[in-house]
C-alpha cells in the first residue's frame, strides 16, 4: 500500500502503467516491486532480560495444537516455497535495528489483561546526553522498552510460538494459488483477564515461506495507517481486528511506491495485531483443485482430513453455540456455521457502507472467517460522496468500488461455499447464500434510520428517503461524513433565521467548482485512451479480455463532466445545490413530522432523535489526509500527531465540533492546544490537496 506524500507535486501513477501488472499472473515478478534491504543485516540481539510488564501474558496456543504445522527445514530456512499438508509453518521474526515505539493503544492492550502502560514520554528524560560530543541516548519507561523489544520481533515472549499461516485466495476475481502470511507472524494466543482468547500477530516481521517475491517487511506509512484504522473502526462500533502497538526502526527497505522507476528507502515498521483469530475465507481454499481459469491449485488439494480438522477447530473455538446445538450432526453444524458467517458478513459490509468505508482489496484472502474487518491495505473513507468511489488506485476496473462492496462480499461467500465441499454440499449452502441480500438490507436500513433520526416509526418509504438523500449528496458533491453529522441540527420547526443558517452550513459541505474540476479531470493518458477506443472498434474480443471497458467508460464520463463544468459558474452551482437540498429536506421534514406525531412527547422525541443521530453519525473518521499528516510528521521522527489522531479516533461520536464553543472549550481543557486544533480542523471538510492523495 502506498500513499503519495507530496502536496505541491503529487505523484499520480498513469493508469496505463497498471496494465502490465493486471495482466501478469499473481506471484510473478513485477517491475520495480521487489523491495531490497539496505545497509548491513540486522544483528541478532543479545539475550534479553526477562519481561516485567509483559510477563503476565498467558499463552495457550490452541491453533497450533489443533491444526497441522510444518516444521522448519534444516537451518530454519524461511525461503518462499509451497507448504503442502499444513495450516501453519514455524518461523522466527527477523530482528530490526534500533526499534522505536511510535504509538500504542491502551484499550487494545487491555484486552490481553495488561495494566495501562504510562503515556509515551513518561519515562525518565527521553533524550539524555552522555559525555560531551557523544550521541544522546534514549531513556524510556520499562513498559515502552518492552513494547519496542518484544513487539518489534527482536525477542520472543515466554510461551510464544511464532508461525506463519498458509492460505490461498481469489485476487481481483482470479484464483491466485498459495498466498499465506507473507509479512505477518503468528506469535500465539493470549488468555485475557475475562478468559477470552486473543491471537497476536506481528505484521512486517520479516520473511516467511509465503513471502513470494517480497521481503516480509512493512514500512512506516502503511503501518501507521493500519494501526490507526484498526482502532478507528473499533471505536466506530464496527467489528475489526485491533492494533496494540506500532514500532518503527532504523532498518530500511527500498520501495518503488508507484512502480515508476523512482524507488526510495523507507523505514521498516511492525504492527501488533490482535483478534480472536486471523483465519479467513482463503484458509479453506488451500484444498482447491486446479482452477479452470488460472490452472493454479491449493497446496493441500485432496486433503479433506485437514479441511475437517479446520472446520472442527473454527466452529468449536469461535462458534461454540453452533457446536453445542449440532454436536451429533456435522452436516447441520456446518450449514449453521455457513449461515452465521453469511449473516455476519452481510451486517459487516452494511456497517461499512453507513460510515463510507472502502476496504480496497476485498479478495477472499482478506475476508475474516469470524466476520471482522481484516487486513487494512489501500482502504479509504469517502470524502465527497460518490457511489463509484475507488479507494485503491491500482483497482483500475473498479471491482472494489464503494457501491460494489456488498455484491463482492457475497461473491466471496460463494467461493467460501465452494471451498467447504464436500463437508457442506452446494445444494445446502446456496439457498443460505440467498439470505445474504435480505440480511444486508435489514441491517443497512436499520442503520440508515438511526443516522436520519427516525426513532419512532419504521416505514417502507424510509428506503426511498435514504436513497434520495444519497442521490442528493451525489448531485451536490456533499461530504459524506459531515453531511450526516450536520443533519442532527435540522428540525421540523426551524425558525427562518436558523433554517437559513443551516442551509448555509449544508452548502459549505457541497463540493465547490474547483473541487469538482479536480475530481473530474481526465486520468488517462490521451494516447492510451485513443488506443483503447481504437482497440474496442477493431478487436472487441481482445478489448473485453483486457478488462478495461469499465475504466474507459469512466474516463469518457469524466471528460464529458469536465466539459460541462467549464460552462458552469460558482453562483449557478450554488443555486443548483440549494434546489436539490430544498427538495430533499421538504420530504425529510414531512417524514420527521410523522415520526414526532407518533411519539407521546414531542420534546422527548426530539431529545432521543438527536441522541441517536449523534451516536450513529461520527464527527471524525480516518480520512486519508488525516493519516497523511501523521505519516509525514512520523517520517521526520515526530510521533505526536499519530498519538493525537489516535486520541481523536477513540471518541468519534458525540457533540458537533463546529459551531460548538462549549464543546471546543471542553476539548481544549481535556487536551493540549494541538489536540483542540486537530478537533477543529479534522471535523471540517478536507483541504483541496487531500483529493490529490493516491493510495495503491
XYZ file of C-alpha atoms in Angstrom:
696
model
C 0.000 0.000 0.000
C 1.344 3.395 -0.913
C 0.245 6.944 -0.306
C 1.658 9.941 -2.103
C 3.471 12.223 0.312
C 3.921 15.221 -1.938
C 1.378 18.050 -1.844
C 2.969 20.526 -4.222
C 3.590 17.954 -6.921
C 1.555 14.879 -6.065
C 2.637 11.725 -7.827
C -0.160 10.126 -9.768
C 0.591 6.902 -11.489
C -0.843 6.870 -15.026
C -3.379 4.065 -15.231
C -1.857 2.699 -18.424
C 1.203 1.717 -16.392
C -1.022 -0.633 -14.413
C -1.962 -2.771 -17.410
C 1.168 -4.992 -17.284
C 0.525 -5.577 -13.584
C -3.090 -6.539 -14.104
C -2.251 -8.838 -16.996
C 0.611 -10.604 -15.224
C -0.378 -13.652 -13.153
C -0.224 -13.392 -9.376
C 3.104 -14.429 -7.963
C 5.164 -13.268 -10.949
C 7.853 -10.648 -10.534
C 6.620 -7.105 -11.083
C 8.938 -4.381 -12.308
C 10.139 -2.173 -9.514
C 8.123 -4.024 -6.881
C 10.632 -6.334 -5.265
C 11.990 -4.473 -2.237
C 15.595 -4.716 -1.223
C 17.051 -4.351 2.233
C 19.590 -1.605 2.692
C 22.631 -1.383 4.911
C 24.124 -4.180 6.971
C 21.839 -7.017 8.064
C 20.062 -6.621 11.367
C 22.201 -8.008 14.160
C 20.885 -10.739 16.412
C 20.276 -9.075 19.766
C 21.887 -10.375 22.914
C 19.539 -12.468 25.066
C 17.040 -10.005 26.536
C 16.236 -9.696 30.171
C 13.033 -11.398 31.278
C 9.993 -9.202 30.621
C 8.445 -7.482 33.594
C 5.305 -5.703 32.447
C 4.565 -8.286 29.701
C 5.383 -11.257 31.912
C 1.721 -11.542 32.857
C 0.690 -12.590 29.338
C -0.641 -16.147 29.496
C -0.085 -18.007 26.222
C -2.197 -21.003 25.237
C -1.599 -21.657 21.546
C -4.589 -23.817 20.699
C -4.446 -23.271 16.930
C -1.031 -24.943 16.694
C -2.307 -27.915 18.690
C -5.491 -28.311 16.660
C -4.139 -27.798 13.122
C -1.181 -29.322 11.243
C 2.066 -27.353 11.464
C 5.040 -27.648 9.124
C 8.304 -27.850 10.997
C 11.059 -25.622 9.564
C 13.595 -27.247 7.246
C 17.158 -27.755 8.493
C 18.757 -24.412 9.290
C 15.373 -22.732 9.799
C 15.174 -21.583 6.166
C 12.260 -19.188 5.560
C 12.702 -19.104 1.787
C 9.419 -18.872 -0.140
C 8.128 -22.333 -1.035
C 4.922 -24.366 -1.308
C 3.688 -25.624 2.053
C 1.508 -28.698 1.448
C -0.365 -30.570 4.141
C -0.131 -27.838 6.776
C -2.058 -24.805 8.035
C 0.987 -23.181 9.659
C 4.726 -23.156 9.172
C 7.041 -22.379 12.068
C 9.153 -19.254 11.523
C 11.025 -16.686 13.577
C 10.600 -12.922 13.302
C 13.566 -11.112 11.778
C 15.142 -8.536 14.157
C 15.126 -4.819 13.400
C 17.828 -2.246 14.082
C 17.036 0.147 16.919
C 13.278 -0.350 17.210
C 11.355 2.645 18.486
C 7.744 2.820 19.650
C 5.541 5.101 17.555
C 2.309 4.614 19.495
C 0.278 2.082 21.430
C -3.433 1.574 22.067
C -4.136 1.157 25.773
C -7.693 -0.173 25.148
C -6.370 -2.829 22.755
C -3.585 -3.902 25.118
C -6.115 -4.091 27.955
C -7.761 -6.981 26.107
C -4.674 -9.015 26.955
C -5.036 -8.370 30.678
C -2.266 -5.776 30.735
C -2.368 -2.805 33.072
C -2.299 0.513 31.194
C 1.290 1.470 30.383
C 2.421 5.011 31.167
C 1.873 7.555 28.373
C 4.626 7.819 25.803
C 7.300 10.170 27.032
C 6.546 9.441 30.683
C 9.872 7.651 31.149
C 12.872 9.417 32.672
C 14.383 12.059 30.349
C 13.594 10.927 26.830
C 16.867 12.254 25.464
C 19.803 12.343 27.855
C 23.243 13.359 26.544
C 26.235 11.305 27.550
C 29.683 12.869 27.721
C 30.380 15.954 25.635
C 30.445 15.112 21.932
C 28.591 11.808 22.314
C 25.238 10.981 20.725
C 22.362 11.351 23.192
C 20.865 8.063 24.347
C 17.135 7.473 24.603
C 15.686 6.861 28.039
C 12.217 5.319 28.057
C 9.872 3.711 30.541
C 10.274 -0.015 31.141
C 6.868 -0.726 29.548
C 7.829 1.252 26.435
C 11.138 -0.618 26.234
C 9.312 -3.955 26.408
C 6.889 -2.942 23.656
C 9.835 -1.966 21.469
C 11.729 -5.189 22.148
C 9.016 -7.837 22.010
C 6.564 -6.313 19.555
C 9.236 -5.447 17.008
C 10.122 -9.141 16.729
C 13.561 -8.640 18.275
C 12.816 -11.034 21.138
C 10.209 -13.669 21.913
C 7.985 -13.680 24.957
C 7.906 -16.844 27.079
C 5.152 -19.074 25.685
C 5.193 -17.544 22.217
C 5.409 -19.981 19.275
C 5.883 -17.936 16.105
C 4.420 -19.330 12.895
C 3.021 -18.174 9.564
C -0.436 -19.179 8.349
C -0.994 -20.840 4.971
C -3.953 -19.714 2.897
C -4.956 -19.158 -0.711
C -7.242 -16.609 -2.304
C -9.133 -15.212 -5.230
C -7.476 -11.897 -6.048
C -9.460 -9.472 -8.224
C -11.684 -12.381 -9.210
C -8.967 -14.887 -10.179
C -7.631 -17.756 -8.112
C -4.017 -16.990 -7.206
C -2.990 -20.263 -5.538
C -0.943 -20.266 -2.341
C -0.611 -16.861 -0.681
C -0.253 -17.056 3.111
C 1.215 -14.772 5.753
C 3.988 -13.257 3.686
C 4.647 -10.418 6.124
C 2.801 -11.457 9.284
C 3.856 -13.808 12.055
C 1.500 -15.520 14.494
C 3.012 -15.186 17.980
C 0.472 -17.253 19.846
C -2.808 -16.907 21.703
C -3.102 -14.993 24.957
C -5.822 -15.546 27.543
C -7.402 -12.247 28.580
C -8.488 -11.269 32.056
C -12.064 -12.476 31.457
C -10.973 -15.723 29.807
C -11.207 -14.530 26.206
C -8.591 -15.832 23.803
C -6.681 -13.355 21.638
C -4.348 -14.217 18.788
C -1.302 -11.955 18.493
C 0.354 -11.187 15.173
C 3.345 -9.111 14.183
C 2.774 -7.580 10.750
C 6.003 -6.679 8.995
C 8.171 -9.157 10.941
C 10.221 -10.468 8.007
C 10.475 -13.391 5.611
C 8.190 -16.404 5.799
C 7.654 -19.310 3.374
C 4.773 -17.261 1.952
C 6.680 -14.050 1.150
C 6.922 -14.860 -2.580
C 8.979 -12.110 -4.284
C 8.804 -9.747 -1.305
C 10.873 -9.406 1.878
C 8.203 -9.716 4.549
C 8.616 -6.128 5.717
C 6.120 -3.299 6.094
C 7.064 0.356 6.086
C 6.161 3.161 8.439
C 3.459 4.824 6.308
C 1.401 1.658 5.779
C 1.914 0.560 9.386
C 0.609 3.868 10.744
C -2.451 3.616 8.517
C -3.229 0.075 9.684
C -2.608 0.915 13.340
C -4.866 3.971 13.286
C -7.655 2.481 11.188
C -7.879 -0.743 13.209
C -8.568 1.296 16.327
C -10.757 3.821 14.497
C -13.061 1.086 13.234
C -13.401 -0.414 16.705
C -14.434 2.907 18.202
C -16.891 3.408 15.349
C -18.532 0.200 16.560
C -17.572 -1.891 13.531
C -16.222 -5.461 14.011
C -12.490 -5.378 13.361
C -9.097 -6.704 14.242
C -7.295 -4.493 16.756
C -3.848 -2.908 16.833
C -1.879 -2.868 20.078
C 1.270 -1.035 19.022
C 3.252 0.362 16.118
C 7.069 0.141 16.236
C 9.426 1.669 13.681
C 13.176 1.174 13.310
C 16.435 2.189 11.674
C 16.181 -0.796 9.294
C 15.439 0.289 5.744
C 13.949 -1.274 2.630
C 13.603 0.059 -0.894
C 10.095 0.636 -2.205
C 9.127 1.806 -5.686
C 5.792 3.156 -4.494
C 4.245 3.901 -7.883
C 6.191 1.376 -9.988
C 7.554 4.322 -11.949
C 11.288 3.720 -11.583
C 11.721 6.106 -8.636
C 12.411 3.866 -5.635
C 13.385 5.235 -2.249
C 14.489 3.950 1.132
C 11.810 3.695 3.803
C 11.877 2.720 7.472
C 10.666 -0.753 8.421
C 7.854 -0.914 10.962
C 5.838 -3.604 12.751
C 2.217 -3.521 13.957
C 0.985 -5.746 16.776
C -2.387 -7.061 15.574
C -4.939 -8.608 17.919
C -8.030 -10.679 17.069
C -9.877 -13.773 18.158
C -8.449 -15.349 15.001
C -6.879 -14.278 11.719
C -8.254 -17.276 9.804
C -10.026 -16.200 6.640
C -12.083 -17.482 3.725
C -8.834 -18.254 1.911
C -7.789 -20.562 4.757
C -10.271 -23.090 3.339
C -9.066 -22.579 -0.239
C -5.792 -24.447 0.335
C -7.709 -27.584 -0.719
C -8.883 -26.165 -4.049
C -8.258 -28.396 -7.098
C -6.732 -26.835 -10.235
C -8.704 -23.740 -11.179
C -10.344 -23.910 -14.592
C -9.244 -20.362 -15.452
C -5.763 -19.963 -13.933
C -4.714 -23.602 -13.565
C -3.480 -22.906 -10.049
C -4.395 -25.166 -7.156
C -4.170 -25.153 -3.410
C -1.080 -26.679 -1.792
C -3.194 -29.208 0.165
C -5.525 -30.345 -2.617
C -7.053 -33.700 -1.770
C -6.508 -33.369 1.985
C -10.124 -33.394 3.134
C -8.919 -34.648 6.509
C -7.337 -31.248 7.131
C -10.493 -29.464 5.970
C -12.442 -31.452 8.572
C -9.853 -30.526 11.218
C -10.145 -26.864 10.321
C -13.943 -26.894 10.428
C -13.873 -28.627 13.804
C -11.414 -26.044 15.106
C -13.180 -22.963 13.716
C -16.680 -23.952 14.780
C -15.657 -25.372 18.141
C -13.479 -22.367 19.007
C -15.375 -19.399 17.568
C -18.953 -20.664 17.207
C -19.356 -22.807 20.347
C -23.121 -22.296 20.441
C -23.388 -23.858 16.975
C -21.127 -26.729 18.003
C -23.288 -27.384 21.065
C -26.554 -27.237 19.115
C -25.398 -29.697 16.439
C -22.890 -31.863 18.277
C -24.147 -35.071 16.638
C -24.821 -33.826 13.105
C -21.746 -32.356 11.428
C -23.620 -31.513 8.221
C -26.222 -29.402 10.024
C -23.456 -27.915 12.150
C -21.514 -26.864 9.041
C -24.688 -25.460 7.500
C -25.434 -23.401 10.628
C -21.844 -22.130 10.597
C -22.132 -21.019 6.979
C -25.435 -19.289 7.711
C -23.854 -17.400 10.613
C -20.768 -16.237 8.699
C -23.098 -15.157 5.862
C -25.127 -13.125 8.354
C -22.040 -11.588 9.970
C -20.509 -10.646 6.620
C -23.729 -9.008 5.405
C -24.003 -6.967 8.601
C -20.324 -6.023 8.453
C -20.451 -4.623 4.923
C -23.681 -2.766 5.776
C -21.801 -1.099 8.633
C -19.000 -0.174 6.223
C -21.445 1.420 3.800
C -23.017 3.508 6.551
C -19.737 5.203 7.510
C -18.408 5.486 3.950
C -15.605 2.965 4.470
C -13.999 1.323 1.439
C -11.808 -1.716 2.014
C -9.943 -1.507 -1.269
C -8.853 -5.150 -1.682
C -11.798 -7.430 -0.939
C -10.105 -10.618 -2.088
C -11.165 -13.887 -0.439
C -7.885 -13.926 1.488
C -8.902 -10.620 3.117
C -12.263 -11.862 4.413
C -12.401 -12.933 8.067
C -13.909 -16.297 8.985
C -15.491 -14.666 12.053
C -16.837 -11.529 10.357
C -14.186 -8.929 11.220
C -12.698 -6.145 9.125
C -9.273 -7.571 8.383
C -6.082 -6.597 6.515
C -6.024 -2.810 6.173
C -4.207 -2.080 2.936
C -5.377 0.579 0.451
C -8.512 1.441 2.423
C -10.214 4.819 2.451
C -13.152 6.729 3.901
C -15.064 8.715 1.314
C -14.880 12.486 1.467
C -17.187 13.658 -1.336
C -19.976 11.107 -1.722
C -19.515 9.074 -4.878
C -21.033 5.589 -5.206
C -18.337 4.728 -7.761
C -15.531 5.809 -5.434
C -12.461 3.561 -5.704
C -10.001 3.983 -2.854
C -7.295 1.763 -4.397
C -5.787 3.412 -7.465
C -4.470 0.016 -8.598
C -8.092 -1.149 -8.982
C -8.471 0.283 -12.481
C -11.602 -1.761 -13.225
C -13.411 -0.524 -10.115
C -14.090 -4.074 -8.911
C -13.933 -2.956 -5.284
C -15.704 0.401 -5.616
C -17.793 1.580 -2.666
C -21.137 0.639 -4.228
C -19.879 -2.820 -5.237
C -18.700 -3.919 -1.803
C -21.953 -5.708 -0.869
C -22.049 -7.810 -4.036
C -18.312 -8.553 -3.879
C -18.627 -9.858 -0.325
C -21.483 -12.091 -1.458
C -19.276 -13.355 -4.310
C -16.557 -14.137 -1.780
C -19.039 -16.079 0.340
C -19.859 -18.148 -2.703
C -16.155 -19.014 -3.041
C -16.120 -19.999 0.626
C -19.121 -22.252 -0.001
C -17.223 -23.928 -2.847
C -14.221 -24.406 -0.570
C -16.321 -26.212 2.050
C -17.388 -29.000 -0.340
C -17.772 -31.952 0.374
C -18.261 -31.179 4.077
C -21.068 -28.834 3.037
C -22.570 -29.603 -0.409
C -23.504 -26.629 -2.561
C -27.127 -27.700 -2.719
C -27.287 -26.899 1.001
C -25.131 -23.747 1.099
C -26.512 -21.975 -1.973
C -30.012 -21.399 -0.512
C -28.341 -19.944 2.597
C -26.305 -17.626 0.399
C -29.541 -16.202 -0.983
C -30.362 -14.975 2.526
C -27.419 -12.557 2.303
C -29.258 -9.768 0.464
C -32.143 -9.678 2.923
C -29.747 -9.591 5.889
C -27.733 -6.780 4.324
C -30.862 -4.745 3.508
C -32.248 -5.220 7.009
C -29.047 -4.053 8.699
C -28.436 -1.203 6.245
C -31.957 0.206 6.569
C -31.808 -0.080 10.367
C -28.547 1.886 10.450
C -29.848 4.473 7.994
C -32.932 5.085 10.110
C -30.662 5.714 13.082
C -28.453 8.056 11.072
C -31.546 10.008 9.997
C -33.087 10.093 13.473
C -36.163 8.028 12.585
C -36.616 6.645 16.076
C -40.370 6.035 16.307
C -41.764 4.550 13.099
C -40.332 2.057 10.611
C -41.867 2.774 7.229
C -41.140 1.152 3.888
C -40.729 4.622 2.364
C -37.612 5.098 4.520
C -35.645 3.144 1.945
C -36.515 5.692 -0.730
C -35.794 8.582 1.635
C -32.264 7.273 2.295
C -31.663 6.608 -1.405
C -32.871 10.112 -2.291
C -30.502 11.580 0.300
C -27.537 9.767 -1.212
C -28.549 10.868 -4.696
C -28.767 14.464 -3.468
C -25.313 14.092 -1.926
C -24.002 12.723 -5.231
C -25.514 15.542 -7.276
C -24.139 18.211 -4.952
C -20.801 16.534 -4.197
C -21.590 16.679 -0.484
C -19.146 15.461 2.125
C -20.438 12.074 3.324
C -19.389 12.206 6.976
C -20.111 15.860 7.674
C -23.478 15.940 5.929
C -24.880 13.165 8.093
C -23.370 14.784 11.179
C -24.916 18.136 10.278
C -28.429 16.692 9.869
C -28.735 16.257 13.641
C -29.099 20.055 13.893
C -32.048 20.057 11.461
C -35.549 20.244 12.921
C -39.116 20.083 11.725
C -39.724 23.602 13.086
C -36.620 25.651 12.434
C -37.053 29.395 12.657
C -36.351 31.162 9.342
C -33.043 32.586 10.570
C -31.863 29.219 11.914
C -33.004 27.433 8.773
C -31.047 29.886 6.620
C -28.010 29.286 8.818
C -28.486 25.532 8.469
C -28.681 25.809 4.668
C -25.515 27.898 4.619
C -23.663 25.240 6.607
C -25.095 22.500 4.377
C -23.984 24.386 1.276
C -20.467 24.524 2.719
C -20.389 20.714 2.714
C -21.101 20.605 -1.024
C -18.247 20.428 -3.490
C -17.010 23.717 -4.856
C -16.485 24.223 -8.560
C -12.751 23.927 -8.002
C -13.195 20.615 -6.193
C -15.405 19.218 -8.938
C -12.987 20.227 -11.685
C -10.237 18.436 -9.803
C -12.393 15.348 -9.218
C -13.460 15.009 -12.840
C -10.248 15.869 -14.592
C -9.112 13.175 -17.063
C -6.890 10.497 -15.534
C -5.841 8.506 -18.581
C -3.051 9.481 -20.880
C -4.809 10.691 -24.082
C -2.701 8.300 -26.141
C -3.797 5.365 -24.025
C -7.465 6.360 -24.276
C -7.184 6.711 -28.048
C -5.503 3.314 -28.268
C -8.224 1.694 -26.132
C -11.016 3.212 -28.239
C -9.356 2.005 -31.447
C -8.939 -1.465 -29.964
C -12.613 -1.529 -28.931
C -13.584 -0.948 -32.562
C -11.013 -3.162 -34.274
C -10.889 -6.106 -31.869
C -13.789 -6.130 -29.371
C -12.888 -9.623 -28.132
C -9.366 -8.611 -27.147
C -10.663 -5.375 -25.639
C -13.079 -7.351 -23.466
C -10.303 -9.757 -22.469
C -8.066 -6.937 -21.258
C -10.880 -5.915 -18.946
C -10.565 -2.132 -19.286
C -14.042 -1.392 -20.638
C -15.247 -0.050 -17.291
C -12.225 2.215 -16.855
C -12.564 3.563 -20.407
C -16.267 4.245 -19.828
C -15.480 6.100 -16.604
C -12.811 8.128 -18.371
C -15.242 9.176 -21.107
C -17.749 10.173 -18.414
C -15.072 12.250 -16.669
C -14.261 14.033 -19.911
C -17.943 14.810 -20.510
C -18.443 16.022 -16.950
C -15.297 18.159 -17.083
C -16.585 19.786 -20.264
C -19.894 20.681 -18.575
C -18.097 22.140 -15.569
C -16.221 24.552 -17.805
C -19.545 26.206 -18.649
C -20.762 26.406 -15.045
C -20.306 29.441 -12.796
C -19.865 29.198 -8.990
C -23.144 31.091 -8.460
C -25.062 28.708 -10.720
C -23.548 25.716 -8.903
C -24.668 27.066 -5.524
C -28.173 27.742 -6.878
C -28.467 24.172 -8.190
C -27.183 22.712 -4.936
C -29.726 24.648 -2.885
C -32.549 23.471 -5.142
C -31.514 19.842 -4.699
C -31.310 20.182 -0.931
C -34.553 22.145 -0.625
C -36.406 19.350 -2.417
C -34.996 16.580 -0.229
C -35.364 18.499 3.040
C -39.072 19.007 2.378
C -39.522 15.244 2.178
C -37.301 14.711 5.218
C -39.217 17.307 7.267
C -42.527 15.594 6.459
C -41.108 12.206 7.490
C -39.768 13.632 10.756
C -43.160 15.202 11.435
C -44.856 11.798 11.113
C -42.279 10.330 13.490
C -42.872 13.128 16.006
C -46.641 12.796 15.883
C -46.442 9.114 16.790
C -44.440 9.881 19.938
C -46.022 10.624 23.307
C -43.844 13.658 23.965
C -42.565 15.961 21.221
C -39.683 17.247 23.344
C -38.772 13.743 24.464
C -38.861 12.559 20.856
C -36.551 15.365 19.718
C -34.073 14.649 22.516
C -33.997 10.960 21.609
C -33.705 11.747 17.881
C -30.647 13.924 18.409
C -29.095 11.397 20.811
C -29.489 8.534 18.322
C -28.182 10.597 15.415
C -25.101 11.723 17.317
C -24.456 8.120 18.379
C -24.524 6.915 14.762
C -23.021 9.781 12.743
C -19.316 10.165 13.535
C -17.751 13.605 13.643
C -14.384 12.208 12.627
C -13.193 9.264 10.545
C -9.661 8.431 9.424
C -9.628 10.379 6.183
C -6.569 9.891 4.012
C -5.268 13.393 4.621
C -5.504 12.990 8.414
C -3.431 9.836 8.218
C -1.057 11.567 5.807
C -0.408 14.428 8.238
C 0.528 11.879 10.900
C 2.709 9.912 8.485
C 4.662 12.945 7.298
C 5.397 14.003 10.878
C 6.382 10.452 11.886
C 8.747 10.122 8.951
C 10.551 13.137 10.409
C 10.751 11.466 13.813
C 7.763 13.250 15.392
C 5.186 10.698 16.561
C 2.989 13.153 18.465
C 0.496 13.550 15.611
C -0.029 9.776 15.396
C -0.802 9.753 19.108
C -3.019 12.837 18.845
C -5.033 11.373 15.953
C -5.427 8.125 17.879
C -6.974 10.035 20.800
C -9.403 11.768 18.457
C -10.402 8.497 16.786
C -11.150 6.931 20.167
C -14.114 9.340 20.556
C -15.677 9.683 17.108
C -19.249 10.332 18.267
C -20.937 12.990 20.370
C -21.493 16.732 20.240
C -20.684 18.500 16.949
C -17.352 20.314 16.902
C -18.258 23.085 14.509
C -20.316 25.974 15.909
C -19.993 24.439 19.374
C -17.965 26.764 21.570
C -18.675 24.844 24.773
C -17.543 21.586 23.185
C -14.364 23.169 21.916
C -13.602 24.679 25.318
C -14.123 21.303 26.957
C -11.870 19.656 24.412
C -9.180 22.261 24.993
C -9.430 21.755 28.741
C -9.054 17.999 28.350
C -6.143 18.079 25.889
C -3.324 20.263 24.715
C -3.880 23.088 22.259
C -2.627 20.929 19.405
C -5.343 18.369 20.013
C -8.026 21.046 20.256
C -6.852 22.471 16.939
C -6.931 18.982 15.409
C -10.543 18.647 16.535
C -11.485 21.900 14.816
C -9.554 21.058 11.670
C -10.371 17.380 11.282
C -14.089 17.946 11.846
C -14.311 20.078 8.713
C -14.268 19.273 5.024
C -10.836 18.102 3.875
C -8.486 20.587 2.211
C -8.235 20.641 -1.555
C -4.862 18.885 -1.575
C -6.464 15.817 0.044
C -8.074 14.933 -3.292
C -4.587 14.531 -4.753
C -3.540 11.720 -2.412
C -3.021 8.455 -4.236
C -3.311 5.113 -2.426
C -2.133 1.941 -4.199
